[in-house]
CSV table of C-alpha atoms and ligand atoms in Angstrom, one decimal:
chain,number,residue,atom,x,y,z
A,1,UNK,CA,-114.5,-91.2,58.7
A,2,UNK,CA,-115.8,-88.0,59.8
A,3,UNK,CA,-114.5,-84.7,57.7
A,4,UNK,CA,-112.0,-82.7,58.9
A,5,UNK,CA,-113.9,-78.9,59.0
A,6,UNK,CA,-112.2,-75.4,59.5
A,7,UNK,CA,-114.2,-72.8,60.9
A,8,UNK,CA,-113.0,-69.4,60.5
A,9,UNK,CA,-114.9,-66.3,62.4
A,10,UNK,CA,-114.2,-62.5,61.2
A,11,UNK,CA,-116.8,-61.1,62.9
A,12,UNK,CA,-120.3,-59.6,61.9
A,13,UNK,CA,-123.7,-60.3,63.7
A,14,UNK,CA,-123.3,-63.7,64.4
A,15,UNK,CA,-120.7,-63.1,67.2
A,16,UNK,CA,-122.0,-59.7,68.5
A,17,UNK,CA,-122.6,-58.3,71.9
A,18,UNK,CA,-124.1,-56.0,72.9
A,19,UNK,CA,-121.5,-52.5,74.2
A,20,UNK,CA,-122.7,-52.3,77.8
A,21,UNK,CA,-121.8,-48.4,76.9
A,22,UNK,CA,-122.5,-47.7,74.2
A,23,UNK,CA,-125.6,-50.6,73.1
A,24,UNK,CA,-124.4,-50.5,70.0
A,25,UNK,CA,-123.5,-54.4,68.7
A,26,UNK,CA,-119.3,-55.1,68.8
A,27,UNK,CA,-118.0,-58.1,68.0
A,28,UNK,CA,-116.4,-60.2,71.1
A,29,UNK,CA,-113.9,-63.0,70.5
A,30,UNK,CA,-115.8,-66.2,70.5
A,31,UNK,CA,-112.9,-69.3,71.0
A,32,UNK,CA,-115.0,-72.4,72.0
A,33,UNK,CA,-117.7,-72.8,69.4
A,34,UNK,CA,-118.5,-75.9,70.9
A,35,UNK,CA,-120.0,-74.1,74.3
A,36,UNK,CA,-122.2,-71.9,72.1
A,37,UNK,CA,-123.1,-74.8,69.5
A,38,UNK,CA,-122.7,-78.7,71.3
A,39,UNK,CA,-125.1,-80.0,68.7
A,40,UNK,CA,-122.4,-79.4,66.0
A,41,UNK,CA,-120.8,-82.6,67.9
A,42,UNK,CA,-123.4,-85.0,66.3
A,43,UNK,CA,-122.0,-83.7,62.9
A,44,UNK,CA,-120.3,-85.8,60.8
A,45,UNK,CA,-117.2,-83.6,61.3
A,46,UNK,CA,-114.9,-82.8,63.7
A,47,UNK,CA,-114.1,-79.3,63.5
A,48,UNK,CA,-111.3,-76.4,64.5
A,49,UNK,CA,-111.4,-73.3,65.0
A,50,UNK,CA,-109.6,-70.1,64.0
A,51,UNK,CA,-110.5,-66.3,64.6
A,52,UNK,CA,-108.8,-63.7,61.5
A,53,UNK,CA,-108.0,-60.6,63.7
A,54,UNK,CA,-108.9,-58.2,64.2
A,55,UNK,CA,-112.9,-59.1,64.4
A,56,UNK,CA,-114.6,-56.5,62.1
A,57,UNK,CA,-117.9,-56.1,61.2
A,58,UNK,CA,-117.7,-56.5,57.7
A,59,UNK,CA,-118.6,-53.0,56.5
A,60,UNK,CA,-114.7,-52.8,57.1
A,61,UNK,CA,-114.0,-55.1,55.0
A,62,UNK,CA,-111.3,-54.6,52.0
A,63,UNK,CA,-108.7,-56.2,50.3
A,64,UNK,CA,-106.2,-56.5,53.1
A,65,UNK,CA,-108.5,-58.5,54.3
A,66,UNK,CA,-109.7,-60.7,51.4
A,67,UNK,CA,-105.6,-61.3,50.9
A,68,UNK,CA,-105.4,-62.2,54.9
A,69,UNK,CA,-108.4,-64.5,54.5
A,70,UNK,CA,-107.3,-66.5,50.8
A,71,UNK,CA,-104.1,-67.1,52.7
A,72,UNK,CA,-105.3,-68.6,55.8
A,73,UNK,CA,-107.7,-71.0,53.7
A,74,UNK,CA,-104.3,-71.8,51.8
A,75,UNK,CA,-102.0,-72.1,54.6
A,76,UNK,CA,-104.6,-74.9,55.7
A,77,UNK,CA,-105.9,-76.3,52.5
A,78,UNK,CA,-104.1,-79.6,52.4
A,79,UNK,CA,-105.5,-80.2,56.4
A,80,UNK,CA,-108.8,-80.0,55.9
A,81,UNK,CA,-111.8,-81.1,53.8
A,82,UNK,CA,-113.7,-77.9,53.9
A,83,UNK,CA,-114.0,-74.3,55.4
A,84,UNK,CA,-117.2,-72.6,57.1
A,85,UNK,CA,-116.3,-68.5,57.3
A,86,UNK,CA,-118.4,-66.4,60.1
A,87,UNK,CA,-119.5,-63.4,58.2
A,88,UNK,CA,-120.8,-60.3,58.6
A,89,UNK,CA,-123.8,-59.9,56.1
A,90,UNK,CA,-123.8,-56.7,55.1
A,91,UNK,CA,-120.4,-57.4,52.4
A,92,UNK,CA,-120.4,-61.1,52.5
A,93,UNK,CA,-121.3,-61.0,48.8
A,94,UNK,CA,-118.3,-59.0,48.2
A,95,UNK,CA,-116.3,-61.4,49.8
A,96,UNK,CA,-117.8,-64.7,48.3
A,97,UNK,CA,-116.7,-63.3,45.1
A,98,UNK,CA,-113.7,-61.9,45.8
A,99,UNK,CA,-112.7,-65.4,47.1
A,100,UNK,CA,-114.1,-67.0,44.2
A,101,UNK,CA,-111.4,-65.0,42.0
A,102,UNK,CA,-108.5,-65.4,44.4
A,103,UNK,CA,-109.0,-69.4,45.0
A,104,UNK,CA,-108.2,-70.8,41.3
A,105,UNK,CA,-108.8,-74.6,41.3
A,106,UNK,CA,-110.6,-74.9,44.4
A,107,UNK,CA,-111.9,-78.4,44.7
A,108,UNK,CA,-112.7,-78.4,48.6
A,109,UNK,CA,-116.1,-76.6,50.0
A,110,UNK,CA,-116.0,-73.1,51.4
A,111,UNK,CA,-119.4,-72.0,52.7
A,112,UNK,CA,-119.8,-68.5,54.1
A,113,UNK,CA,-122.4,-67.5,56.6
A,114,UNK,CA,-123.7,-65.7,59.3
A,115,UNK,CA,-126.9,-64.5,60.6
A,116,UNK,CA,-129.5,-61.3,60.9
A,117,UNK,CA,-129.8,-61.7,64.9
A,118,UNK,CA,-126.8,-62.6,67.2
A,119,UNK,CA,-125.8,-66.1,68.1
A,120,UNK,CA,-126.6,-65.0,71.5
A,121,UNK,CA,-130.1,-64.5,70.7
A,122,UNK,CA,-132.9,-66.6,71.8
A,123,UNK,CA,-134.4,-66.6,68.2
A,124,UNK,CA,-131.1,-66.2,66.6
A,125,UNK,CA,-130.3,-67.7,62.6
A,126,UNK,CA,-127.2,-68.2,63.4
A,127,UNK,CA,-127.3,-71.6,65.3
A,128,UNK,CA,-129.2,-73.3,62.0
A,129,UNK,CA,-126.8,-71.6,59.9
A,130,UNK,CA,-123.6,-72.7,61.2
A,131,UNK,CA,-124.9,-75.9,61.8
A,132,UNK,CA,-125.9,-76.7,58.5
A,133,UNK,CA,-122.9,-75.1,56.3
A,134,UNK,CA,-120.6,-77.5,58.6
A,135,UNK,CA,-122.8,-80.4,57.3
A,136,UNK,CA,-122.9,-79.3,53.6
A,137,UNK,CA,-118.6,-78.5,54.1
A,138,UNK,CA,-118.7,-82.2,55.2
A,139,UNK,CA,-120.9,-84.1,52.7
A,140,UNK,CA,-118.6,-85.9,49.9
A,141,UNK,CA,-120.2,-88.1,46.6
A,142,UNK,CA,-117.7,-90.8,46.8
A,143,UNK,CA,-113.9,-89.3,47.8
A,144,UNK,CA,-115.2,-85.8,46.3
A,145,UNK,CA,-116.3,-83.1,48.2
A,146,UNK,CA,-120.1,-82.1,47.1
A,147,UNK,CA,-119.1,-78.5,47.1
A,148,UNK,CA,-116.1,-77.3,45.6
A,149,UNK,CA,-116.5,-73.7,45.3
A,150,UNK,CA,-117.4,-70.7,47.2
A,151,UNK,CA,-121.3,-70.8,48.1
A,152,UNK,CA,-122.7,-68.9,51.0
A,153,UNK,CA,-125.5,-70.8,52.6
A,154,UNK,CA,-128.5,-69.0,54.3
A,155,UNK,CA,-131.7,-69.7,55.9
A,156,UNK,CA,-132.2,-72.5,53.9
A,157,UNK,CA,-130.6,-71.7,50.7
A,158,UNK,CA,-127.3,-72.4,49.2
A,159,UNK,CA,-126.0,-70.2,47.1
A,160,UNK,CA,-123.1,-70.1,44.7
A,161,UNK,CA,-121.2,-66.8,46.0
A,162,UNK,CA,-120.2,-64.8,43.5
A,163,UNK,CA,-124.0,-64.7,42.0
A,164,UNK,CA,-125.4,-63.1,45.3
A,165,UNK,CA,-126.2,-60.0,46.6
A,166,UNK,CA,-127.7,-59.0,50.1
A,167,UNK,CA,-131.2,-58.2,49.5
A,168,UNK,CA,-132.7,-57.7,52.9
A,169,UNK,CA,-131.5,-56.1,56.0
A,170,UNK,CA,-134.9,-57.3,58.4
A,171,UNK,CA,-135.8,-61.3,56.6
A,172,UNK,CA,-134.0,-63.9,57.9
A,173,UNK,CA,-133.9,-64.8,53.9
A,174,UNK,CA,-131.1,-61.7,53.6
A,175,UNK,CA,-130.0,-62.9,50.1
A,176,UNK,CA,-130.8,-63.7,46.4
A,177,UNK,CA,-129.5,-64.8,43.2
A,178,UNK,CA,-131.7,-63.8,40.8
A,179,UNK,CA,-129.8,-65.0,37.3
A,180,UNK,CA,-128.4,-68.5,39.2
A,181,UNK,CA,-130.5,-71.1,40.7
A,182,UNK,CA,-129.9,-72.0,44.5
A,183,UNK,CA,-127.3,-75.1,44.9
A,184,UNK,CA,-129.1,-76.7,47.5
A,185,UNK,CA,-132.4,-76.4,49.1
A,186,UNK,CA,-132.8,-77.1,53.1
A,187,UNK,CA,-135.9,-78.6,54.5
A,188,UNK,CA,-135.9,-82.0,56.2
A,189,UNK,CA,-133.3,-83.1,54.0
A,190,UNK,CA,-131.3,-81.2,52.1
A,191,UNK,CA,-131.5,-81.5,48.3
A,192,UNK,CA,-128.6,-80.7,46.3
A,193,UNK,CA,-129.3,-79.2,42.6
A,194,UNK,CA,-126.7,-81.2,41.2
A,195,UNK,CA,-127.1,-79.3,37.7
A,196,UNK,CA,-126.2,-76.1,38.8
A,197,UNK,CA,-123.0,-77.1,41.3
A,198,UNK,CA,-119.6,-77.2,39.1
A,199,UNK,CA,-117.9,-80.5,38.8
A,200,UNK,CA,-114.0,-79.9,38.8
A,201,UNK,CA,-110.7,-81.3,37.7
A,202,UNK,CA,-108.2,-81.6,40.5
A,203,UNK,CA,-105.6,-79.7,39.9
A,204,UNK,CA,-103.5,-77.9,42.4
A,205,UNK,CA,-104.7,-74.6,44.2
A,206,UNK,CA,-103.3,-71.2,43.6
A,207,UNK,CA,-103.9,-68.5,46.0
A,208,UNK,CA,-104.1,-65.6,44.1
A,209,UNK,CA,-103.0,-62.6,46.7
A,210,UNK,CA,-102.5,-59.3,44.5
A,211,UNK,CA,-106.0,-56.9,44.4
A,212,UNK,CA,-105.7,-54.2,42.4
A,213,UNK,CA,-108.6,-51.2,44.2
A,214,UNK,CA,-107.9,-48.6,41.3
A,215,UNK,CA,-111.4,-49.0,40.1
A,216,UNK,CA,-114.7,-47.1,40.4
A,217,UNK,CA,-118.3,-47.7,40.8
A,218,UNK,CA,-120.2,-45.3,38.7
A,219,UNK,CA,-124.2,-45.3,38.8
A,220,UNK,CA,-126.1,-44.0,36.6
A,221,UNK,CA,-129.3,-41.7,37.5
A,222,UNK,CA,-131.4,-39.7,35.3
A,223,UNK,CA,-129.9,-36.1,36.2
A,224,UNK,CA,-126.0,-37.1,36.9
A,225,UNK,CA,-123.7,-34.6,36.1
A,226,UNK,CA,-121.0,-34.6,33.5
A,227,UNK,CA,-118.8,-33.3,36.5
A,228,UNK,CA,-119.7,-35.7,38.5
A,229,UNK,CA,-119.0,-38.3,35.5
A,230,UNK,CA,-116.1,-36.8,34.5
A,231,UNK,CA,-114.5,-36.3,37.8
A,232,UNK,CA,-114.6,-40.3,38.5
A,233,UNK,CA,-112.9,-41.1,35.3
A,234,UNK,CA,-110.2,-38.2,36.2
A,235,UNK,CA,-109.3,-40.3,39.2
A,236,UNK,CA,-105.5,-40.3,39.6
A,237,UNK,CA,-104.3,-44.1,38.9
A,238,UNK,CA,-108.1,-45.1,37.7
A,239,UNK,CA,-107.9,-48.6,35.6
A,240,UNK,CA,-111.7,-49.6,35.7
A,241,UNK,CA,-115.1,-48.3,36.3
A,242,UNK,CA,-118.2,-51.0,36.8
A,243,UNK,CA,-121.1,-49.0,35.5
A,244,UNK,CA,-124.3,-49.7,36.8
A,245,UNK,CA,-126.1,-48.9,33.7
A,246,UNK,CA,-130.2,-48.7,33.2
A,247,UNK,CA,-132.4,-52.0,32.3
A,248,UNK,CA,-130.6,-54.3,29.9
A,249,UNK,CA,-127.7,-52.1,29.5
A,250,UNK,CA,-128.7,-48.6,28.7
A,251,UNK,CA,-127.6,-44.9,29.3
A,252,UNK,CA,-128.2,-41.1,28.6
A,253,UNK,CA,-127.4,-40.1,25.1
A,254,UNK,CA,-126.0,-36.8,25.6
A,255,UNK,CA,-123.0,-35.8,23.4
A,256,UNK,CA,-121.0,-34.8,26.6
A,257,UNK,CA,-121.5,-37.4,28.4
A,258,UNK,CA,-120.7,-40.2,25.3
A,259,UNK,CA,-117.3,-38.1,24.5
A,260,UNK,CA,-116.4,-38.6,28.6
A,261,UNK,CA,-116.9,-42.0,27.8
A,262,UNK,CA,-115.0,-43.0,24.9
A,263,UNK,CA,-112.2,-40.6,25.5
A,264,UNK,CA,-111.9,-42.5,29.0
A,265,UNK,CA,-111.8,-45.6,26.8
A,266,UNK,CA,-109.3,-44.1,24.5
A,267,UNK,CA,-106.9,-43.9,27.5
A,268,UNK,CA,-106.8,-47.0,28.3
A,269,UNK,CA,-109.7,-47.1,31.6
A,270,UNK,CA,-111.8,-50.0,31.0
A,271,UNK,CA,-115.4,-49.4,31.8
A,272,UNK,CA,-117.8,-52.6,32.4
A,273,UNK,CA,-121.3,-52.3,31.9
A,274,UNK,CA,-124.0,-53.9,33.9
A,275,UNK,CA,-127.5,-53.7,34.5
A,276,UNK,CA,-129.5,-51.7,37.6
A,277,UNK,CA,-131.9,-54.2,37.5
A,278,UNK,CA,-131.6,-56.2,40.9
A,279,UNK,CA,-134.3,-59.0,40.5
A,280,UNK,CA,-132.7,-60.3,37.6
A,281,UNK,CA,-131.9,-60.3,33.7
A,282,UNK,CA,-128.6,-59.2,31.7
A,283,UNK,CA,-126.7,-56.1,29.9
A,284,UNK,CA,-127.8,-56.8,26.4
A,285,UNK,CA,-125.4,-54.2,24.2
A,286,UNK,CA,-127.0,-53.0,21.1
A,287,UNK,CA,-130.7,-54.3,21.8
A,288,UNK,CA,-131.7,-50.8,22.7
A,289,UNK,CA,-130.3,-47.8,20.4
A,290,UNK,CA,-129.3,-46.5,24.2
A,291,UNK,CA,-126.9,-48.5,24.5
A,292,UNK,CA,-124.9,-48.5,21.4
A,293,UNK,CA,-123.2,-45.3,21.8
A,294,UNK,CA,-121.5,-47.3,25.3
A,295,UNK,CA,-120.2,-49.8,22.4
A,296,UNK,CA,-119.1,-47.2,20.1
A,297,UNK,CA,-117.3,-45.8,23.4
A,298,UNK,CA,-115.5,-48.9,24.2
A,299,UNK,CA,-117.5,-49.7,27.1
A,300,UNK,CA,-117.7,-54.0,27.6
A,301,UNK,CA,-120.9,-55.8,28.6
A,302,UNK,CA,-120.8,-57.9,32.2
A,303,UNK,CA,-123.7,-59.6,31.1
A,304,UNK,CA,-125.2,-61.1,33.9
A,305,UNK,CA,-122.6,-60.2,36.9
A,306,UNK,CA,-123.8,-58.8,39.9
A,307,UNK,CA,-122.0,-55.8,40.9
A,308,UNK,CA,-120.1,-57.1,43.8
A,309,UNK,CA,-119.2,-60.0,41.7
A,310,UNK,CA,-118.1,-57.1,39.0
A,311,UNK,CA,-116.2,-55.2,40.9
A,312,UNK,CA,-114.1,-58.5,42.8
A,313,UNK,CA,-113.4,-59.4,39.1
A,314,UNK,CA,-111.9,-56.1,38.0
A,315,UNK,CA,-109.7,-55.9,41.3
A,316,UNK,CA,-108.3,-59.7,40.4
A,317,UNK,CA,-108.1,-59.3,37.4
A,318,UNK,CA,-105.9,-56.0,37.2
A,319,UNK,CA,-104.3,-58.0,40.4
A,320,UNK,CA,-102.6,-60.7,37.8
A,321,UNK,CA,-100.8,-57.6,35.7
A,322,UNK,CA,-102.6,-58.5,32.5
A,323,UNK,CA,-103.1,-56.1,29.9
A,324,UNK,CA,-106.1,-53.6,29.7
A,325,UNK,CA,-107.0,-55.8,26.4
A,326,UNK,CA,-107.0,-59.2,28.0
A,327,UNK,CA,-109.3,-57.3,31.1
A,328,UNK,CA,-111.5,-56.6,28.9
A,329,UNK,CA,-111.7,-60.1,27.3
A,330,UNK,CA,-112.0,-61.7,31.1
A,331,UNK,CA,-114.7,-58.7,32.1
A,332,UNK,CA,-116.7,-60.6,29.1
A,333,UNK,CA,-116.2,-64.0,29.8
A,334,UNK,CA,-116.9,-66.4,32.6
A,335,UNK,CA,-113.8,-67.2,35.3
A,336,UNK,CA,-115.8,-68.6,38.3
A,337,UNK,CA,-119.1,-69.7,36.8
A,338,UNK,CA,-120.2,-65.8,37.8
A,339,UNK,CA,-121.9,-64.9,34.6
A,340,UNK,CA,-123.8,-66.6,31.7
A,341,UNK,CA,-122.9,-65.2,28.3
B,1,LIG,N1,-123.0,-55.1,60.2
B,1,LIG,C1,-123.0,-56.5,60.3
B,1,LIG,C2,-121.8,-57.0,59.5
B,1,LIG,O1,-122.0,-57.1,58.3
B,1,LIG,C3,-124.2,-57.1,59.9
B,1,LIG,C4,-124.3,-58.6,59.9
B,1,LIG,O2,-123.4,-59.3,60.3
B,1,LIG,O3,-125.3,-59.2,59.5
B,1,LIG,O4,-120.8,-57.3,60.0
C-alpha cells in the first residue's frame, strides 16, 4: 500500500525565481510538483499538494503563520500518513520548533525542508531533498510511522527540529544540532538512529493554536548597557526574556545590572538562561560564581535548548495561560524531547 503524503509549500528558495526586474529571488506559485519532480512517482507514496498563502520567504515568518500552518496539518491529519513542508531556510528552525510545541501527540511524520539553490537550478539541493523527506514521511516499522515528530531533513541528515539551528548560509549542509545526534543518516541507504527517534503512545492530536509573542531576546555582550538592559525588561506587556548568556551560563556581575535582573524577576517576567555557545554544550547554573547571581535573581536554566527552540517554548507556553510559576517549571523541563536535563 503506498502512503498517503501531504506536501505543503510556504515558500523560501526552493520555489524561487528570479524578478525579471528587479533579479532579486521571489517566490512563484509552484502547483504541479510532479512536472518539476517525476521521479517522486517511483516513491512509495502517492502524494498531494497544497500551497499556505501567501508564499513568503520565511524571514516573514511569525505566529500567524505558525497558527495557519498547525491548523492545516490538523485539518488533514486523519487523511494522511505524513507531511513534507517547503521551507524557507533562513527561520525553518524556528518553525520546526514552534511546530513541535503546537502538535502535542503527534504520532505521524512531519519533515521540513528546502534548499540553498532554487529547485530551478541545474545544481539545485532541492530535488534530493524533497525527494528523500517524501521517502522518510513514507517509511512505516510495521503499521507505525518511523517518524513521528517534527524533524527537518537536509542534505543528507535528519534532524529532530526543535534541536537545530541554521549554521550556514553558502554549504549545502545549512544545519546542525550540536547537543542531539542526527535521526537518520542518507548515503546509499538510509540508516535510521533508532536510539535517538522517540517512540510514542497513540493518543489523539491536539493542535495547540494560541502563541503568546510578549517575550524578548536579550544577548549578552561584554559592554551592554544597563539602558539598553533595562529598557527590554521595561517592555509594555513583557512576560519572558530568553537570555543568551556567556559559555555555560554566565554573565556580568555588576550590581546594576543584577538588581535589573531580579527586580524583573520580582515582577513576575520570567527570564530563561541559555548558553552563546553554538557548537554545543549546556547552561550549567552555579558551576561558575558568574552565574549564581542569575539564580539569586530568579533567572531559570534552558539547559541545552537552542535559542529558536527557547523562544518557540516561551511563546507556547505563555500561549496555554499557565501561570508564570508552571512557565518556569516547563522552561526547565523537557516537552518535545528539545533539551536534556
Ligand atoms: N530567504 C530564503 C528563506 O528563508 C532562504 C532559503 O529559503 O533558503 O525563505
Amino acid at each position: 500500500m503506498k502512503k498517503k503524503i501531504l506536501v505543503i509549500y510556504t515558500g523560501g528558495t526552493i520555489g524561487m525565481i528570479q524578478n525579471p526586474d528587479t533579479k532579486a529571488l521571489e517566490p512563484f506559485e509552484f502547483k504541479d510538483i510532479y512536472s518539476h519532480l517525476p521521479m517522486l512517482k517511483l516513491l512509495n507514496a502517492d502524494i498531494d499538494f497544497k500551497s499556505l498563502l501567501p508564499l513568503i520567504d520565511s524571514s516573514d515568518t511569525n505566529p500567524d503563520f505558525w497558527i495557519r500552518l498547525v491548523k492545516m496539518i490538523g485539518d488533514n491529519y486523519d487523511n494522511y500518513d505524513g507531511f513534507v513542508i517547503l521551507h524557507g531556510t533562513d527561520t525553518m528552525a524556528y518553525t520546526a520548533s514552534a511546530l513541535s510545541f503546537l502538535l502535542e501527540n503527534l504520532s505521524k511524520p512531519v519533515i521540513l525542508t528546502g534548499s540553498q539553490l532554487p529547485l530551478g537550478v541545474v545544481r539545485t539541493d532541492g530535488r534530493d531533498n524533497i525527494v528523500t523527506a517524501v521517502e522518510i514521511a513514507s517509511e512505516s516499522v510495521g503499521d507505525e510511522p518511523r517518524i513521528q515528530e517534527v524533524c527537518i531533513y537536509f542534505e543528507n541528515a535528519l534532524f529532530r527540529g526543535n534541536r537545530t539551528y541554521k549554521a550556514n548560509a553558502e554549504r549545502f549542509n545549512a544545519f546542525a544540532s550540536p547537543n542531539y545526534h542526527k535521526m537518520a543518516k542518507v548515503g546509499v541507504s538510509i540508516t535510521y538512529n533508532d536510539n535517538f527517534i522517540q517512540k510514542k503512545e497513540k493518543q489523539p492530536l491536539i493542535v495547540h493554536t494560541d502563541l503568546d509573542a510578549n517575550i524578548a531576546l536579550l544577548k549578552l555582550y561584554p559592554g551592554i548597557s544597563t539602558s539598553l538592559v533595562s529598557s527590554v525588561l521595561s517592555m509594555p506587556g513583557l512576560r519572558g526574556v530568553v537570555m543568551e548568556t556567556f559559555g555555560a551560563g554566565n554573565a556580568p556581575s555588576s550590581e546594576e545590572f543584577l538588581s535589573l535582573i531580579k527586580n524583573a524577576s520580582d515582577n513576575g517576567i520570567v527570564i530563561l538562561s541559555v548558553s552563546q555557545c553554538k557548537d554545543g554544550g549546556a547552561v550549567k547554573m552555579g558551576l561558575y560564581g558568574a552565574s549564581l547571581g542569575l539564580d539569586k535573581g530568579g533567572v531559570v536554566s534552558g539547559a541545552d535548548m537552542t535559542t529558536e527552540a527557547a523562544i518557540a517554548k516561551m511563546m507556547y507556553l505563555f500561549g496555554t495561560g499557565m501561570s508564570s510559576e508552571k512557565v518556569k517549571y516547563w522552561l526547565q523541563h523537557p516537552l518535545r524531547g528539545e533539551m536534556t536535563i
